[in-house]
mmCIF file of C-alpha atoms in Angstrom:
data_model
loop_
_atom_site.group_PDB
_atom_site.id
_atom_site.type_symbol
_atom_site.label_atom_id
_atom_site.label_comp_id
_atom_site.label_asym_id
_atom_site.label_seq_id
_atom_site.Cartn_x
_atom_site.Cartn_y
_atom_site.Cartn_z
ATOM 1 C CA UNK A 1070 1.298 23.368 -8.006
ATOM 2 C CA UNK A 1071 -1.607 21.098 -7.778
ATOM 3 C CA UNK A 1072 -4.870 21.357 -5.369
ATOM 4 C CA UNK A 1073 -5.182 18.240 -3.225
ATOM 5 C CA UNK A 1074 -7.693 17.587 -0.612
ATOM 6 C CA UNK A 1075 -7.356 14.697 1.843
ATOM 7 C CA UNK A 1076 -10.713 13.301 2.594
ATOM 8 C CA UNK A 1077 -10.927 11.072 5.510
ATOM 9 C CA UNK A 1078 -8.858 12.202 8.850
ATOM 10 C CA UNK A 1079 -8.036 9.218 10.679
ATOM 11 C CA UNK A 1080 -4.778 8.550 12.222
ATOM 12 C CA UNK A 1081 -2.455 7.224 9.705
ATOM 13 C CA UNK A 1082 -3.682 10.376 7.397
ATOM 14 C CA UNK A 1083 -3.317 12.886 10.325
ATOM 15 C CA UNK A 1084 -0.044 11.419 10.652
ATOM 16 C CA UNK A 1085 1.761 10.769 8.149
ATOM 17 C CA UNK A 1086 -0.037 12.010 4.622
ATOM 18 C CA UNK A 1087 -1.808 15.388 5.809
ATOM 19 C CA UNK A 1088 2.092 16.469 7.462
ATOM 20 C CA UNK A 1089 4.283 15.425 3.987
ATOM 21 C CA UNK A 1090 1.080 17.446 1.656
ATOM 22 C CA UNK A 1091 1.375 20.428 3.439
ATOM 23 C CA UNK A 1092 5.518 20.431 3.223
ATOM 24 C CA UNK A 1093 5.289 19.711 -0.507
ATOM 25 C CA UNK A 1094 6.763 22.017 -2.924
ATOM 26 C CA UNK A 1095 4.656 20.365 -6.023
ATOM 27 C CA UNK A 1096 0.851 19.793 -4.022
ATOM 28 C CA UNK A 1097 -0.988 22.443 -2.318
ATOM 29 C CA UNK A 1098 -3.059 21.023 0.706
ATOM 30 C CA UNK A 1099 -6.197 22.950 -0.356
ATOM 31 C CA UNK A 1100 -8.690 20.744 2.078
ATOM 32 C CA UNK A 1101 -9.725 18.420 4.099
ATOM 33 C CA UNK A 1102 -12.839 16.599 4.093
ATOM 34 C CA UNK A 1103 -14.435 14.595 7.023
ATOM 35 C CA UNK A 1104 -17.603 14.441 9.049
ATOM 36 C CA UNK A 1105 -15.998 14.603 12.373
ATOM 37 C CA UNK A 1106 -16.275 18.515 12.722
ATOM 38 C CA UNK A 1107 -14.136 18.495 16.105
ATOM 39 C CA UNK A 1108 -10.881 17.017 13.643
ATOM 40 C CA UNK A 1109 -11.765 19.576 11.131
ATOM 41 C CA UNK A 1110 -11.836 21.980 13.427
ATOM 42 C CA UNK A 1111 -8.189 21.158 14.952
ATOM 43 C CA UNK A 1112 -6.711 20.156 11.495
ATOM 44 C CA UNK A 1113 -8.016 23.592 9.929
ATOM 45 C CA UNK A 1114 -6.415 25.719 12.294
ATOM 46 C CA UNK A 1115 -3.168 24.402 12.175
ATOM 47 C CA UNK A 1116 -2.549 24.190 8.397
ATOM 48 C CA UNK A 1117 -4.776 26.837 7.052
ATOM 49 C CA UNK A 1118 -7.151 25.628 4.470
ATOM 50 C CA UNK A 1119 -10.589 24.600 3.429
ATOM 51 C CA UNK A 1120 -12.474 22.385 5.585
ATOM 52 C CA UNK A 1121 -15.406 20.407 4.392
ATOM 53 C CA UNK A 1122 -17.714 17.823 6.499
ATOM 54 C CA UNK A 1123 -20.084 17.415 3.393
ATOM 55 C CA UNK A 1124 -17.899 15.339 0.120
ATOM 56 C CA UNK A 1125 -20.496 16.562 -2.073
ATOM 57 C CA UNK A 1126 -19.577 20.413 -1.703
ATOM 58 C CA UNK A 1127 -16.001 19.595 -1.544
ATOM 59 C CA UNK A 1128 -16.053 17.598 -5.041
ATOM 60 C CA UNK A 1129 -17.606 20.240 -6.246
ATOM 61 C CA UNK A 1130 -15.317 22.613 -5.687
ATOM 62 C CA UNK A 1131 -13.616 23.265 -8.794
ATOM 63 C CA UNK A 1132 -10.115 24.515 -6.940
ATOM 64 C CA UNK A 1133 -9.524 20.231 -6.482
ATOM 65 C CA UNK A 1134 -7.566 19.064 -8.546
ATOM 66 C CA UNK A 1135 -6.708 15.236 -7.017
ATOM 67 C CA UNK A 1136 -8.274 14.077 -3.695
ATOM 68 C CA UNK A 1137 -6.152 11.563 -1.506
ATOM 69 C CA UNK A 1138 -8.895 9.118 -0.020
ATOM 70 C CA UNK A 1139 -8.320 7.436 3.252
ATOM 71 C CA UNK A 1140 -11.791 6.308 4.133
ATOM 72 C CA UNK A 1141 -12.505 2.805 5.497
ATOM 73 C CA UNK A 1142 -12.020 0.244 3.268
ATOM 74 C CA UNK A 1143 -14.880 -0.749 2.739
ATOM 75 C CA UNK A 1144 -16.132 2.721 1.293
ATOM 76 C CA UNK A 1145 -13.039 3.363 -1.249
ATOM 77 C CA UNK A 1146 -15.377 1.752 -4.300
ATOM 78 C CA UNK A 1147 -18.221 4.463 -3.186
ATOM 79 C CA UNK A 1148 -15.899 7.197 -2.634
ATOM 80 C CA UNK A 1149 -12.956 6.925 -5.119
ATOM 81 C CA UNK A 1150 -16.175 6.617 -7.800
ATOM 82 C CA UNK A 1151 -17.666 9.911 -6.840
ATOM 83 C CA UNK A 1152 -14.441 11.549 -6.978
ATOM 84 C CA UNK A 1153 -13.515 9.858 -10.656
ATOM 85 C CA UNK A 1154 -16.946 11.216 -11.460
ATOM 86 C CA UNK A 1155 -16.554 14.608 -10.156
ATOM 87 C CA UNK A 1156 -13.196 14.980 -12.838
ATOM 88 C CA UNK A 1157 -10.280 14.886 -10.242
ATOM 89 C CA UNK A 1158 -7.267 12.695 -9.570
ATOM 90 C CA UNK A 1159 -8.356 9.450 -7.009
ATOM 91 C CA UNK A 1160 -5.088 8.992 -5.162
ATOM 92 C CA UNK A 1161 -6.471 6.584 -2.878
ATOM 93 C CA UNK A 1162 -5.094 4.385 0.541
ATOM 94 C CA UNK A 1163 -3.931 1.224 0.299
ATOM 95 C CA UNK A 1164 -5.899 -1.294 -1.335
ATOM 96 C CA UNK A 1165 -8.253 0.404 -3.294
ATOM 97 C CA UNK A 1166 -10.996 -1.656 -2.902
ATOM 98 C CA UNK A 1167 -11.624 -4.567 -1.401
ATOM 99 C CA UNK A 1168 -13.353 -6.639 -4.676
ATOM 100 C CA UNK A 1169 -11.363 -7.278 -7.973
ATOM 101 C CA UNK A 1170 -14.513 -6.307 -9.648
ATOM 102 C CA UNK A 1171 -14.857 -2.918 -7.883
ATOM 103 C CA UNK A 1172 -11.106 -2.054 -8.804
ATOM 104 C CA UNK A 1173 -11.345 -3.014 -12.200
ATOM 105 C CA UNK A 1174 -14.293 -0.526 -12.555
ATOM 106 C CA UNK A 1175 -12.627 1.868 -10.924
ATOM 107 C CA UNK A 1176 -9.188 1.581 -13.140
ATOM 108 C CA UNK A 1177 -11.447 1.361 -16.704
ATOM 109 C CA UNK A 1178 -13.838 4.412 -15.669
ATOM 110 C CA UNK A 1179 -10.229 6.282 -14.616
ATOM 111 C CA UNK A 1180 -8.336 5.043 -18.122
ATOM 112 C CA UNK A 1181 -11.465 6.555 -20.269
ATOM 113 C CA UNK A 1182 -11.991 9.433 -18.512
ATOM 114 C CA UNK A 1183 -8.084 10.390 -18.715
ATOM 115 C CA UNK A 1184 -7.690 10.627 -15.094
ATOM 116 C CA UNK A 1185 -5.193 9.125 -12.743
ATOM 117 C CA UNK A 1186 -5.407 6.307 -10.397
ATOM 118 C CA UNK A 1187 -3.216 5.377 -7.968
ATOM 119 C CA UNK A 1188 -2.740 2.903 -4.879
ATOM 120 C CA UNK A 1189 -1.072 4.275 -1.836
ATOM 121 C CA UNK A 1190 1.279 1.243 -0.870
ATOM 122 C CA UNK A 1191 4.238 3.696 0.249
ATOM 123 C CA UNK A 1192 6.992 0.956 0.818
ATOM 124 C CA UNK A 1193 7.218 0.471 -3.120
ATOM 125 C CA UNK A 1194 8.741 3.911 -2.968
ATOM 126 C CA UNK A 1195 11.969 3.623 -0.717
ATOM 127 C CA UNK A 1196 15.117 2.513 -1.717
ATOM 128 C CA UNK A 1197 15.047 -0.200 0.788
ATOM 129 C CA UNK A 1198 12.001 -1.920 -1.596
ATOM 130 C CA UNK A 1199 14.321 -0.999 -4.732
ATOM 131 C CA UNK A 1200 17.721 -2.692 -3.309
ATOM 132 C CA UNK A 1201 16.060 -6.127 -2.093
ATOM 133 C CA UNK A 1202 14.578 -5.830 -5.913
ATOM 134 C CA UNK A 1203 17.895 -5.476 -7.618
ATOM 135 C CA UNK A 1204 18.982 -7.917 -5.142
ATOM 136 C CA UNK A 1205 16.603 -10.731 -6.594
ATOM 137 C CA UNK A 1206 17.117 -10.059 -10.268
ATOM 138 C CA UNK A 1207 20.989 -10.483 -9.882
ATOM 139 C CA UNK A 1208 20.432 -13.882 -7.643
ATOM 140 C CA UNK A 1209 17.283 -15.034 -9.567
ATOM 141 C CA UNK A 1210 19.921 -16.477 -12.390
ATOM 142 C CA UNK A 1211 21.893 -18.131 -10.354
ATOM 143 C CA UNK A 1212 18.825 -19.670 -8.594
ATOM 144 C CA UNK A 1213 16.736 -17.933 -5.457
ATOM 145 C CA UNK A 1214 15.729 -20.913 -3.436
ATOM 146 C CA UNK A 1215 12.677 -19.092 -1.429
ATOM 147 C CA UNK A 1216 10.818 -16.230 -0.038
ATOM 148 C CA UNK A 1217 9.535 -15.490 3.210
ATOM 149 C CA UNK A 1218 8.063 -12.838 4.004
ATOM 150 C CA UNK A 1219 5.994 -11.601 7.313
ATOM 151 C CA UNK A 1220 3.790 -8.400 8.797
ATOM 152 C CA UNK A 1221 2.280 -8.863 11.779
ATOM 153 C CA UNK A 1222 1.204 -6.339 14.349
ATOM 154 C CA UNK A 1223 -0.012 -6.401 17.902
ATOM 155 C CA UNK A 1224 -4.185 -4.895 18.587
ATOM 156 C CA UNK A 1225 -4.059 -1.655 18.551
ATOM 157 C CA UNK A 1226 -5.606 0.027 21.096
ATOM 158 C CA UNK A 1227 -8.225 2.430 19.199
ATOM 159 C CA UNK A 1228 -8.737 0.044 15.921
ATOM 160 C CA UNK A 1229 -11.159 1.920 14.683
ATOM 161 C CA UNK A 1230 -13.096 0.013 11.342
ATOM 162 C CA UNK A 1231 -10.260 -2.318 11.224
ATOM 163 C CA UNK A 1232 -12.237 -4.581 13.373
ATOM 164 C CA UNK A 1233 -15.313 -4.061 11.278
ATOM 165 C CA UNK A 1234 -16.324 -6.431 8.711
ATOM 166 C CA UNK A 1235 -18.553 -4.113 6.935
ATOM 167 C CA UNK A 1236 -15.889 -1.625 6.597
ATOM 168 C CA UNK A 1237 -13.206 -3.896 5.621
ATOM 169 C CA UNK A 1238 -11.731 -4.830 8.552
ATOM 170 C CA UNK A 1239 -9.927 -7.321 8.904
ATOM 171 C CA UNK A 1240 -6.158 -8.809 8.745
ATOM 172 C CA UNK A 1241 -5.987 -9.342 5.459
ATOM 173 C CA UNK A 1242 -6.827 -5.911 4.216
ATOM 174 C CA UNK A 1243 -5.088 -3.920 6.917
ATOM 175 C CA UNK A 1244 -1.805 -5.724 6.846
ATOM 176 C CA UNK A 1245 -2.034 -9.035 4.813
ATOM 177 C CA UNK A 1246 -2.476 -6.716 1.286
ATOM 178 C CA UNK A 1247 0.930 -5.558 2.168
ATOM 179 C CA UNK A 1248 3.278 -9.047 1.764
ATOM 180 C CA UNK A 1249 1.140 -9.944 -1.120
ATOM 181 C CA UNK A 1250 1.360 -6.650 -3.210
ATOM 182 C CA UNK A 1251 5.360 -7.499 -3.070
ATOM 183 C CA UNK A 1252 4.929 -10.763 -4.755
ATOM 184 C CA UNK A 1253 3.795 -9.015 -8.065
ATOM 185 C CA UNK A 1254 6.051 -5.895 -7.366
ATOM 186 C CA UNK A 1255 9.221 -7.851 -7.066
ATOM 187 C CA UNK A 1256 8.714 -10.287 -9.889
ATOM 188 C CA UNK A 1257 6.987 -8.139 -12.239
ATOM 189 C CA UNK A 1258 7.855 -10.233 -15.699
ATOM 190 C CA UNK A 1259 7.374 -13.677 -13.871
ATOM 191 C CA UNK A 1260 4.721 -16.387 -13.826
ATOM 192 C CA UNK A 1261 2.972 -16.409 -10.358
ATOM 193 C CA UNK A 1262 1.097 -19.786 -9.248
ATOM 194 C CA UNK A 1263 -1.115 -19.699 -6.527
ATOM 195 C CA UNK A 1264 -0.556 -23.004 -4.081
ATOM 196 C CA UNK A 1265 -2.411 -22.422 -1.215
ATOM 197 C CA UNK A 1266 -4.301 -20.278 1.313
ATOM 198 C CA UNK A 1267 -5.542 -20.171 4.736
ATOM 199 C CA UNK A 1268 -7.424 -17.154 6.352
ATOM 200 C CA UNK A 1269 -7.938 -17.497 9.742
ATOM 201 C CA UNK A 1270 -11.103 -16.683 12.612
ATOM 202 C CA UNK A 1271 -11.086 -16.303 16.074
ATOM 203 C CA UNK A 1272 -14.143 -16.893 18.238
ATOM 204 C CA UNK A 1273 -14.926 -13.193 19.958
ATOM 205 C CA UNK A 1274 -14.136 -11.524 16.409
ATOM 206 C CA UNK A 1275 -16.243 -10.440 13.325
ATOM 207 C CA UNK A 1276 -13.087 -10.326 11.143
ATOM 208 C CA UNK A 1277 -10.078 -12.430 10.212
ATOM 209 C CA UNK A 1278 -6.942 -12.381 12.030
ATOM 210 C CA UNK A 1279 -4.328 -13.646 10.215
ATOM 211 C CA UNK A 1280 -3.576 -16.321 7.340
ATOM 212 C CA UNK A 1281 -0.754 -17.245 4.720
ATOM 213 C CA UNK A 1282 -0.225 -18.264 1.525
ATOM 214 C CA UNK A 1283 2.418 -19.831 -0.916
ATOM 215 C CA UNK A 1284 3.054 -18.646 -4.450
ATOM 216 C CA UNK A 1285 5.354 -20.159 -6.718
ATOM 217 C CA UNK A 1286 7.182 -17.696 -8.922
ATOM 218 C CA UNK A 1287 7.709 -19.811 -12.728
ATOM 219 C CA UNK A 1288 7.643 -23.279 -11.637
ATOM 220 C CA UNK A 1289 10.539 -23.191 -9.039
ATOM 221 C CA UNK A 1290 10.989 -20.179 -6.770
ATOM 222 C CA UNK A 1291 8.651 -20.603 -3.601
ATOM 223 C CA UNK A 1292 7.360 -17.785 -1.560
ATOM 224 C CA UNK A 1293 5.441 -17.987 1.626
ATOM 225 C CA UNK A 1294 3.613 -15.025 3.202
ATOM 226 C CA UNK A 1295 2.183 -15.218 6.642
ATOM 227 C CA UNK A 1296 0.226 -11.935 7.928
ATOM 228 C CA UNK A 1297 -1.572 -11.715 11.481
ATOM 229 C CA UNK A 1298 -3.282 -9.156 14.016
ATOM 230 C CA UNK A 1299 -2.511 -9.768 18.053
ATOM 231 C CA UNK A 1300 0.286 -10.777 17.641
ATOM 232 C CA UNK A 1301 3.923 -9.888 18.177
ATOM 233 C CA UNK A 1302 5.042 -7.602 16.008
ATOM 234 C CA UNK A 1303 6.856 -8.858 12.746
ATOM 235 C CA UNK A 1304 7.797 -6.847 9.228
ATOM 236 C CA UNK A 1305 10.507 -8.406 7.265
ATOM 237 C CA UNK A 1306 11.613 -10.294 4.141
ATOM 238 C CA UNK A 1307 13.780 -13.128 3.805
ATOM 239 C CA UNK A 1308 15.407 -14.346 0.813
ATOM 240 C CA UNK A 1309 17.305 -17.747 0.455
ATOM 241 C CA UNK A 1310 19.538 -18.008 -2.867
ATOM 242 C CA UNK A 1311 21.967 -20.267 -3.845
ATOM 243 C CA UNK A 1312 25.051 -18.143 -3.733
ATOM 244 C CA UNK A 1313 23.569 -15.410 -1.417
ATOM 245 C CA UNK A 1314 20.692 -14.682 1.102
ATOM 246 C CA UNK A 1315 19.263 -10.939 2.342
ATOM 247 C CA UNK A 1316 17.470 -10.493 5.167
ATOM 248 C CA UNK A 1317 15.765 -6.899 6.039
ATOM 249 C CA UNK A 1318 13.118 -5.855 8.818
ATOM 250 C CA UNK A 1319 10.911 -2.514 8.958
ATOM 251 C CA UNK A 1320 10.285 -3.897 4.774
ATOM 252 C CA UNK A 1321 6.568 -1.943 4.867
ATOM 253 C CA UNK A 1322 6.102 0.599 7.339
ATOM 254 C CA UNK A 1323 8.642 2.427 9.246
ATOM 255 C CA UNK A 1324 9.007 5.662 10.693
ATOM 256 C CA UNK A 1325 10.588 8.395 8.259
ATOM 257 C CA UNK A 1326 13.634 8.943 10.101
ATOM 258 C CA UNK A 1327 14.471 5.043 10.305
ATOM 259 C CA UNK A 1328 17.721 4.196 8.604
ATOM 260 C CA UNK A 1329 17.177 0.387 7.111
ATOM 261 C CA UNK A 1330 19.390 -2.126 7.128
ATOM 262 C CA UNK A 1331 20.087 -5.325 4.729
ATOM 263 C CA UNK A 1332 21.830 -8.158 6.177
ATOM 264 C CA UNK A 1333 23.417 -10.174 3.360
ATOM 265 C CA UNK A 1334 25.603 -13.450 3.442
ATOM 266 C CA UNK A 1335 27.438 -14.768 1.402
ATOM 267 C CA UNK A 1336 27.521 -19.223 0.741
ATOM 268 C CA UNK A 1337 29.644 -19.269 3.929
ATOM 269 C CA UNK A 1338 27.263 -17.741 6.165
ATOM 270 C CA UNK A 1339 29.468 -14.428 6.644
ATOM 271 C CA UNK A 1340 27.536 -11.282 7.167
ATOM 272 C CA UNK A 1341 27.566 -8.045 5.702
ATOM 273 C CA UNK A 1342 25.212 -5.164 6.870
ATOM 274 C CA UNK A 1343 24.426 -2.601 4.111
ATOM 275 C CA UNK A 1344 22.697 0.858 5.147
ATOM 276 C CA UNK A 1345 19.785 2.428 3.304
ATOM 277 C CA UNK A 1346 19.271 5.962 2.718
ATOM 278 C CA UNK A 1347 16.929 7.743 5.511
ATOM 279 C CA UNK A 1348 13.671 9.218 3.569
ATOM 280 C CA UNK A 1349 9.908 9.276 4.489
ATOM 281 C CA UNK A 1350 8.862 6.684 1.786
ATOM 282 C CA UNK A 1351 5.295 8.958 2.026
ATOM 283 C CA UNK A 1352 6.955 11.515 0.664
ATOM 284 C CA UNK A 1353 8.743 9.926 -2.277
ATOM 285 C CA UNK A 1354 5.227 7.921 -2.766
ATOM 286 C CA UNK A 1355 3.416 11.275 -3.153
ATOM 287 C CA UNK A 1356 6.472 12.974 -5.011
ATOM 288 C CA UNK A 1357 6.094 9.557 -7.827
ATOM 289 C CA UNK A 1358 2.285 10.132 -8.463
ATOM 290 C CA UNK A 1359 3.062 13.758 -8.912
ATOM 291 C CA UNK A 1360 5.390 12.434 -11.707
ATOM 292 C CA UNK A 1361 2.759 10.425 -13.082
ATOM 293 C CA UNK A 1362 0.152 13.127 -13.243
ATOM 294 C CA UNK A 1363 -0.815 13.969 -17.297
ATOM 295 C CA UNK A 1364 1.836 11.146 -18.332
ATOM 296 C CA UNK A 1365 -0.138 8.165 -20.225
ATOM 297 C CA UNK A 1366 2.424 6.011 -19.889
ATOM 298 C CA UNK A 1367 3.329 6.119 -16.353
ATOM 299 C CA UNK A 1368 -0.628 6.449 -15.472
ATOM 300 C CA UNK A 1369 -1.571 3.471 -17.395
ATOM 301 C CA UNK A 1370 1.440 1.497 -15.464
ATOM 302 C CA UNK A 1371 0.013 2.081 -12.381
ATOM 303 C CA UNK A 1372 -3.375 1.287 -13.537
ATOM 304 C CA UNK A 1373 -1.530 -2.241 -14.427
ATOM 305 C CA UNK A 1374 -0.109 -2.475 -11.264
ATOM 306 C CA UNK A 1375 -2.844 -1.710 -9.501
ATOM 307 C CA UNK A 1376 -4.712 -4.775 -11.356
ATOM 308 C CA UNK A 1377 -1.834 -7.390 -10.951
ATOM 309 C CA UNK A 1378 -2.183 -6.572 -7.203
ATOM 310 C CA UNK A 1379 -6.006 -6.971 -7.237
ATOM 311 C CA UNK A 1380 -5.431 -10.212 -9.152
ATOM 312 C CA UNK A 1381 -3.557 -11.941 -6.318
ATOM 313 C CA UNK A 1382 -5.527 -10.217 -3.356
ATOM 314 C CA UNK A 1383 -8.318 -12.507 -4.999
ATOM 315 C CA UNK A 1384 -6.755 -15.370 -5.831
ATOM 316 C CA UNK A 1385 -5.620 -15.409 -2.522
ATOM 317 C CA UNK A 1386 -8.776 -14.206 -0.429
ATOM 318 C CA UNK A 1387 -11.142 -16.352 -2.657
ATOM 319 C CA UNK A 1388 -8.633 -19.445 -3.153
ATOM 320 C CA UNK A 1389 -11.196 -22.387 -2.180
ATOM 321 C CA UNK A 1390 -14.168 -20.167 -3.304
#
């Protein structure tokens, strides 16, 4: 088994990636790392292992052997460097940083130093995320008209440094990296051109709220992306092709014991509802990287994917820059 410490106890780690560690049968939930001493405290006691509120003394620690980082945004490029340098894995929340240049740094210093690098976007690793991509290759022949796709989500209540600009805040990091890291995953071997963008401010707020963007996949397949916070909540994908179209909610994030469900009709407009296996796609993301560990191949692929997301995150963000 490996030794992996999560450093950074917020809620989505308390939640969902500190619970699925400490179940493992392949990772060993050595540590966690974070300067609020009262979460320590309260984490500590009920799984049984290290605590640190100082990263220096925990990446020094020669029992780590990867370190899951879910610090603000804003801080991955700082953190996920120290750990590279300290000779462990950087499995590291989703996106890794919040600057092209940053990431690309991050993924050469990880590729000479033999270490691996990966990007926790979760929904790549349920089997909902594989069947709308097997649905696409088999319609993309016969001609996929368009792509819409949509995440959304209301305020939430204790935001934290998602309304934060210096800790990269903001709707387009927090949900808006999500639609955009499925244009690249979905139509991996395709051209992708880059039509438009809009991100959007509100007077009252420091950060952006929502925007959208259309891509157009080689010359003739549009997609559209629209991403907001304060709003009603939206997560789906819809996909218009010429002889069939699929339509799926709950596409990112969904509770582990969800069972998804595709909607598919046919050039009449009759229905069929196909069910997706139940997992927790946290667990199957974790179980992948596992995989990946001391494998140059699959390493180096998710160093690449890693970079085509970064790619369109700036294209995007930075589109009339």
């Amino acid at each position: 088994m490996k030794n992996i410490v999560v450093w950074g106890l917020g809620n989505h780690s308390i939640k969902n990636i500190v619970p699925v560690i400490h179940a493992s049968q392949t990772l060993s939930l050595y540590g966690l790392c974070s300067r609020d001493s009262n979460v320590l405290d309260q984490n500590a006691k009920e799984y049984d292992c290290k605590i640190w509120e100082s990263e220096e003394q925990m990446l020094a620690d020669n029992g780590v052997d990867i370190v899951f980082l879910s610090t603000p945004i804003g801080l991955h490029f700082q953190h996920g460097m120290q750990v590279l340098k300290s000779n462990k894995h950087l499995w590291c929340e989703k996106p890794l940083t919040s600057d092209i240049n940053d990431t690309n740094k991050l993924v050469s210093y990880s590729k000479k130093n033999n270490l691996m690098l990966a990007e926790g976007f979760m929904y790549l690793y349920h089997p909902q995320f594989n069947s709308v991509k097997d649905f696409i290759h088999d319609e993309i022949q016969n001609g996929v008209i368009s792509l819409n796709i949509k995440f959304g989500i209301p305020f939430l209540e204790k935001p934290g440094f998602r309304m934060k600009k210096e800790l990269g805040g903001g709707a387009f990091w927090d949900v808006g990296t999500y639609p955009i890291s499925a244009v690249p995953a979905l139509f991996p071997e395709h051209s992708l051109e880059f039509l438009s963008s809009e991100i959007r401010f509100e007077k009252g707020y420091e950060v952006d709220i929502s925007g959208n963007s259309s891509i157009m996949i080689d010359s003739k397949h549009n997609v559209t992306l629209e991403w907001a916070i304060g709003t009603s909540y939206r997560n789906e994908i819809d996909v218009w092709g010429k002889n069939q179209s699929l339509f799926t909610d709950k596409f990112f994030s969904k509770p582990k014991e969800y069972t998804p469900e595709i909607q598919i009709r046919d050039k009449t407009g009759m229905r069929r509802s196909v069910q997706i296996n139940v997992i927790d796609h946290f667990e199957s993301m974790l179980d992948d990287f596992y995989k990946s560990l001391d494998d140059d191949f699959l390493m180096n692929q998710k160093r690449d994917e890693i970079i085509a997301r970064s790619f369109a995150f700036d294209k995007i963000r930075n589109f009339n820059s």
